[in-house]
Coordinates of C-alpha atoms in Angstrom, one line a residue:
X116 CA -28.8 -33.2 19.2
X117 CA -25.7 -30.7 19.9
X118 CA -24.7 -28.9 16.5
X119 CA -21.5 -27.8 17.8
X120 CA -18.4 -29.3 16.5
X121 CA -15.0 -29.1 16.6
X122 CA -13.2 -28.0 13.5
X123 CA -9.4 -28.3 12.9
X124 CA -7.8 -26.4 9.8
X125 CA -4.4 -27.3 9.0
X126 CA -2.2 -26.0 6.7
X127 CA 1.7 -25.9 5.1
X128 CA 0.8 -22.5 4.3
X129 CA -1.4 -19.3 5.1
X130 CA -4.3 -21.4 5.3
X131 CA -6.4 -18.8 3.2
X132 CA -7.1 -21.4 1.2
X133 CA -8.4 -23.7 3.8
X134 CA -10.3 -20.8 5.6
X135 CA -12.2 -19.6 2.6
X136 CA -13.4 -23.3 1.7
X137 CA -14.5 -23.9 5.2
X138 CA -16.7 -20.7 5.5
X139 CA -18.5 -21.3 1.9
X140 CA -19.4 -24.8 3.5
X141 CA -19.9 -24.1 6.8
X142 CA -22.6 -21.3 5.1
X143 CA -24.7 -24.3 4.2
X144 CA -25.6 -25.0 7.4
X145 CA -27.7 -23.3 9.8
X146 CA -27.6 -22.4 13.7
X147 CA -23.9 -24.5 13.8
X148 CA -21.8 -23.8 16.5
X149 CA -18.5 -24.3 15.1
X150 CA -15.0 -23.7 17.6
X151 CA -12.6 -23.3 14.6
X152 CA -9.0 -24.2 15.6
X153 CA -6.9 -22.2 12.8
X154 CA -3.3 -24.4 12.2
X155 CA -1.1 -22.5 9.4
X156 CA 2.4 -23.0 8.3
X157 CA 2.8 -26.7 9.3
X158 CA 5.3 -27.9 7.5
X159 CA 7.9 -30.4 9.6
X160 CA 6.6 -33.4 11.7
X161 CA 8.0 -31.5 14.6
X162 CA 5.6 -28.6 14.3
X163 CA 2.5 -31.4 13.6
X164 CA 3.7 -33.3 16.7
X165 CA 2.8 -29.7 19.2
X166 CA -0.8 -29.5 17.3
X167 CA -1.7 -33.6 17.9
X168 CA -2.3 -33.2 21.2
X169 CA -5.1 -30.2 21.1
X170 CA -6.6 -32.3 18.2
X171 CA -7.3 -35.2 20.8
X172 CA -8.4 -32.6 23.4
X173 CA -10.9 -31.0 21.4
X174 CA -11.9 -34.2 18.8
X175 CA -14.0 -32.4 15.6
X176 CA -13.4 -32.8 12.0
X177 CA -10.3 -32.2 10.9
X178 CA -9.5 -30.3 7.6
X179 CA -6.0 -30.4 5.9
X180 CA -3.7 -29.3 3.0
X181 CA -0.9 -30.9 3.4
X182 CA 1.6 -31.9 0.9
X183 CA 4.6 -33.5 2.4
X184 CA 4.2 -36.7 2.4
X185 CA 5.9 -37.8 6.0
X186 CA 4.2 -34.5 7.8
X187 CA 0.4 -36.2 6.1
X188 CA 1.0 -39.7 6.8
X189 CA 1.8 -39.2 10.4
X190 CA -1.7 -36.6 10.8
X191 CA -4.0 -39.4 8.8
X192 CA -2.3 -41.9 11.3
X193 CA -2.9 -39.7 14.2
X194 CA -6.6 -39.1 13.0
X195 CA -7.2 -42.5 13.0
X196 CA -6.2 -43.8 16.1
X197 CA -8.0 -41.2 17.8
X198 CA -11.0 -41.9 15.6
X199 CA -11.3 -38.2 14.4
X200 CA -12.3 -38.0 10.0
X201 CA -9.7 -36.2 8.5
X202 CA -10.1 -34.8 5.1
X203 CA -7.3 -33.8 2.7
X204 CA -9.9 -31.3 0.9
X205 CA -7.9 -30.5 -2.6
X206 CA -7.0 -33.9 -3.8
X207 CA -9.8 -34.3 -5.5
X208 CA -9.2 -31.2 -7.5
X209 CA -5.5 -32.1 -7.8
X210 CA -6.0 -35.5 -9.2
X211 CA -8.9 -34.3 -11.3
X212 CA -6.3 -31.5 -12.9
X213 CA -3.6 -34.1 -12.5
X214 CA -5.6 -36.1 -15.3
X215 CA -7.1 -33.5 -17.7
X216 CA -3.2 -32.2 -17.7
X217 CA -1.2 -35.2 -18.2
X218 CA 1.3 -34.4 -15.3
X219 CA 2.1 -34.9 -11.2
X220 CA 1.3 -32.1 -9.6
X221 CA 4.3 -30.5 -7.8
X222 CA 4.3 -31.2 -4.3
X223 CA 5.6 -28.0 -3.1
X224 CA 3.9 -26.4 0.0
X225 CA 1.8 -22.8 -0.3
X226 CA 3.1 -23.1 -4.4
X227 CA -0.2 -20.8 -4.5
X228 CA 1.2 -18.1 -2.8
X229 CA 4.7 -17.8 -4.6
X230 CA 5.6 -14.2 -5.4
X231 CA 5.3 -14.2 -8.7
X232 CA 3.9 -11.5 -11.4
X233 CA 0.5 -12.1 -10.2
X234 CA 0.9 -11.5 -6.7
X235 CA 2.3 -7.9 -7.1
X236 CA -0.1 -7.3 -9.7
X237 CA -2.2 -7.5 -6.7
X238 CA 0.0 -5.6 -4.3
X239 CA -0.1 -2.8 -7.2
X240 CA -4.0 -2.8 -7.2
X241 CA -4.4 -2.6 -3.8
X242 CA -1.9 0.2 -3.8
X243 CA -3.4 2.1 -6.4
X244 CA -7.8 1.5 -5.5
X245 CA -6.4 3.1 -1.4
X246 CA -4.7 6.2 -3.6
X247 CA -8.0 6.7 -5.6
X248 CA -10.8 6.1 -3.1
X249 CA -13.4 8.6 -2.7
X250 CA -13.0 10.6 -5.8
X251 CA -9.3 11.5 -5.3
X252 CA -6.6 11.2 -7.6
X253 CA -9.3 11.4 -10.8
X254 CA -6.7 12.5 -13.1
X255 CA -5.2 9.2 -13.1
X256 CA -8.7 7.1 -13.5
X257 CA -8.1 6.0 -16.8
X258 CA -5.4 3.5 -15.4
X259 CA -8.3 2.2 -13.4
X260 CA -9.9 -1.4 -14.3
X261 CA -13.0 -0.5 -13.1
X262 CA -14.3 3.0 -11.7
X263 CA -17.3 3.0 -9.4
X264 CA -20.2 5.2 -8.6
X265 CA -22.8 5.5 -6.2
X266 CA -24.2 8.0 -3.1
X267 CA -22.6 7.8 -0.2
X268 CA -23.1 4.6 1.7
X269 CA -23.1 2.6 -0.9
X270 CA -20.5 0.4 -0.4
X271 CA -18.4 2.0 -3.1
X272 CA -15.1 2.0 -0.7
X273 CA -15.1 -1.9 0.8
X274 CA -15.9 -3.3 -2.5
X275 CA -13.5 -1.5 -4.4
X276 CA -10.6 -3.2 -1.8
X277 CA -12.3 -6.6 -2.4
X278 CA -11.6 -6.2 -5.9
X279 CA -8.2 -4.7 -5.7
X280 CA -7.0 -8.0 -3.2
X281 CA -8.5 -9.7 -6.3
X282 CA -6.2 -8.0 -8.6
X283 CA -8.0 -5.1 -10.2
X284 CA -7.4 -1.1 -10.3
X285 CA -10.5 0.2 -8.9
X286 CA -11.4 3.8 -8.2
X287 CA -14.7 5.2 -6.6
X288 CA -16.6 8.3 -6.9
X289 CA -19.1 9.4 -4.5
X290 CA -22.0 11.2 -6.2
X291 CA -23.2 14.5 -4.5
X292 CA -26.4 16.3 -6.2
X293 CA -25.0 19.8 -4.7
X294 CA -21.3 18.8 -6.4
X295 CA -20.8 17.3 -9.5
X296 CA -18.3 15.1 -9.9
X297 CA -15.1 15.7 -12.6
X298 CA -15.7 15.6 -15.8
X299 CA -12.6 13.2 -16.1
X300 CA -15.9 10.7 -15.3
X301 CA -17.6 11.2 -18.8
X302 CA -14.5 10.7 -20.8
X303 CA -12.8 7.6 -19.3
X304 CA -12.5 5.3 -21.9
X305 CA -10.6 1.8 -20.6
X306 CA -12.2 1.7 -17.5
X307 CA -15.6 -0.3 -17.2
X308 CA -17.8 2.1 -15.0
X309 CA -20.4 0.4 -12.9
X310 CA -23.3 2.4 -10.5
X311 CA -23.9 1.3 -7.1
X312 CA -27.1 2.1 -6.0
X313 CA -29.5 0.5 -3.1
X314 CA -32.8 1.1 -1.6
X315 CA -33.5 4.8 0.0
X316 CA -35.3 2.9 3.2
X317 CA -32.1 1.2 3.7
X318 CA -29.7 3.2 2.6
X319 CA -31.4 5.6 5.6
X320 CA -30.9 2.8 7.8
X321 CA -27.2 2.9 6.8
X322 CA -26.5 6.1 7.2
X323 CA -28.3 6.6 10.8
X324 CA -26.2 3.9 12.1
X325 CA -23.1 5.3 10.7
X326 CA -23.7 8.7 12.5
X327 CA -24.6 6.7 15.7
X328 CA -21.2 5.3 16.0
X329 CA -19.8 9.3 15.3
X330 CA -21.9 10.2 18.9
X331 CA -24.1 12.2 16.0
X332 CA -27.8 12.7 16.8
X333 CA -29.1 15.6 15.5
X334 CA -31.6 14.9 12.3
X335 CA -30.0 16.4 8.9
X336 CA -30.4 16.0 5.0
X337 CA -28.0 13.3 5.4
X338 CA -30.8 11.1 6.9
X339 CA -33.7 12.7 5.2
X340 CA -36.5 10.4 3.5
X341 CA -37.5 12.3 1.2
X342 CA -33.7 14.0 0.3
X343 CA -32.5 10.2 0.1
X344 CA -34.9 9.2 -2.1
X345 CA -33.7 12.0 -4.3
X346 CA -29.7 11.3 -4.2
X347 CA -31.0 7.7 -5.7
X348 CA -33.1 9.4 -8.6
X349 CA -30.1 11.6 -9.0
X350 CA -27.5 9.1 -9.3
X351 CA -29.8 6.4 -11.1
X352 CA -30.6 9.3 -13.9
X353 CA -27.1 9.8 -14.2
X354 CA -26.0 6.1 -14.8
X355 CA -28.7 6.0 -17.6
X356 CA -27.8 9.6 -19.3
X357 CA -24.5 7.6 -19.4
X358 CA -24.9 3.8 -20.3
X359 CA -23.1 2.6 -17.7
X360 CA -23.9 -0.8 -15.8
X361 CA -25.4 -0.6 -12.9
X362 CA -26.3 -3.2 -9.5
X363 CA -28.3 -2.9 -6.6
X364 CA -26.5 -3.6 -3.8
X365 CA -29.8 -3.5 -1.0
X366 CA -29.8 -7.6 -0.6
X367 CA -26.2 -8.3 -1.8
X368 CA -23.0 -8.7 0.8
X369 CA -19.9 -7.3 -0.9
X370 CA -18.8 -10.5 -2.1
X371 CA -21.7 -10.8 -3.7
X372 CA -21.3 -7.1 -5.2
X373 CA -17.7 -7.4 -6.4
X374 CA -18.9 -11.1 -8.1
X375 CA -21.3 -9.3 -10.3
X376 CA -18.3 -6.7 -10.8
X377 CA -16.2 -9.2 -12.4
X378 CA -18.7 -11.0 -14.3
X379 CA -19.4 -7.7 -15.8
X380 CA -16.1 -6.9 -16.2
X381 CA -15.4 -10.4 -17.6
X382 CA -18.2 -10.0 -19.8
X383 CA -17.1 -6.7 -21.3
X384 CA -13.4 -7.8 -21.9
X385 CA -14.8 -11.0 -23.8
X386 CA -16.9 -8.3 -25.9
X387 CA -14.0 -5.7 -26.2
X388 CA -16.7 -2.4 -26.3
X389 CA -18.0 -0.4 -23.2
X390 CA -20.6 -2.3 -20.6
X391 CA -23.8 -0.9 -21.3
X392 CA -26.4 0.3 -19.2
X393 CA -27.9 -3.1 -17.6
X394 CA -29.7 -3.4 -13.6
X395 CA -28.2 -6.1 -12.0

């Protein structure tokens, strides 16, 4: 049996919505060849009427959120006559909140992505975790939400931009045994600081392959088995000394990483004192 499908996203906005629902379902399954066919910003029956066609050309499972009512009625007609399942994946949700709050939901399309407070909250994030990557800027790390710190390699710089597109100031500090790093680090006291730290087998592995893609061959400390392992020891010895939290990030993707952030950070708000010293 083939495992490859067909699968049609359709949305009255970005679709990042739709996208990141898809991929945590599509996760569940293994060895599926999925041809995604990406559908944003439908929002007349005009601009559904040009998509119909491909959907009956390449029939899969077709994925929508939709919410005016004219643009829906005519894709759950089209779906049907052509035999292709069609599933309107938030109404669930809606109607669930819909009845726990007492009121219609507003049928307004991409409401979610309105630019209210929130959203340049995030724009001023993002802003600020790109001004203070790498250890620069440290005299303004107090403003951070949450600083981290780990050797180089250690996904300190792409999970400090996951968390800033999820709204938090983040700066990172790279730890260096020959330079230690401002003192600004050991005083900051509204920002949760949280130690990155990974295997020295694979944070080798890392580091090899990142000076492979800089035409870099020659062997140096950088790479060194034995110099690894002491960076970790370094930078593990220093998260203790300071009671700061601390995850290994050797089997974790970043989104995995930046969860663990939050519920940290989430857990330390609820608290109201510093995160201490905890492996994650």
């Amino acid at each position: 049996m083939s495992n490859r499908i067909h699968l049609h996203l359709l949305s009255d906005s970005t679709g990042e919505t739709l996208e990141m629902l898809a991929k945590a379902a599509l996760a569940q399954f293994e060895d599926a060849d999925v041809v995604r066919h990406f559908w944003p910003m439908v929002r007349s029956r005009q601009h559904l009427e040009r998509i119909l066609p491909e959907l009956k050309a390449n029939p899969g499972l077709v994925l929508f959120t939709l919410v005016n009512p004219e643009t829906r009625e005519r894709l759950e007609q089209a779906c049907t006559q052509s035999g292709l399942p069609a599933v309107p994946i938030l109404d669930r949700v809606t109607e669930a909140l819909e009845k726990a709050l007492g009121q219609e939901a507003h049928g307004r399309p991409g409401r979610q992505h309105a630019m209210d407070q929130a959203y340049f909250n995030r724009v001023e994030a993002i802003q600020f975790t790109i001004a203070h990557d790498d250890g620069i800027g440290w005299e303004d790390w107090e403003e951070a939400d949450i600083m981290l710190a780990g050797v180089s390699r250690s996904s300190k710089t792409p999970t400090s931009i996951y968390l800033a597109n999820r709204g938090y100031k983040v700066a990172n500090i790279p730890l260096v045994v020959e330079s230690p790093p401002p003192s600004k680090l050991f005083e900051l006291k509204h920002p949760m600081v949280v130690g990155l730290t990974t295997a020295p087998e694979r944070l080798v592995q890392i580091r090899r392959n990142r000076l492979l893609t800089l035409n870099e061959e020659r062997q140096t400390d950088y790479v060194d088995n034995e110099r690894v392992k002491d960076e970790v020891k370094f930078a593990r010895r220093m998260f203790a000394d300071n009671g700061w939290a601390v995850i290994d990030v050797t089997r974790r993707s970043i989104e995995e990483t930046a969860a663990a952030v939050i519920r940290l950070y989430n857990e330390r708000k609820a608290r109201g004192t510093r995160q201490g010293a905890k492996p994650i």
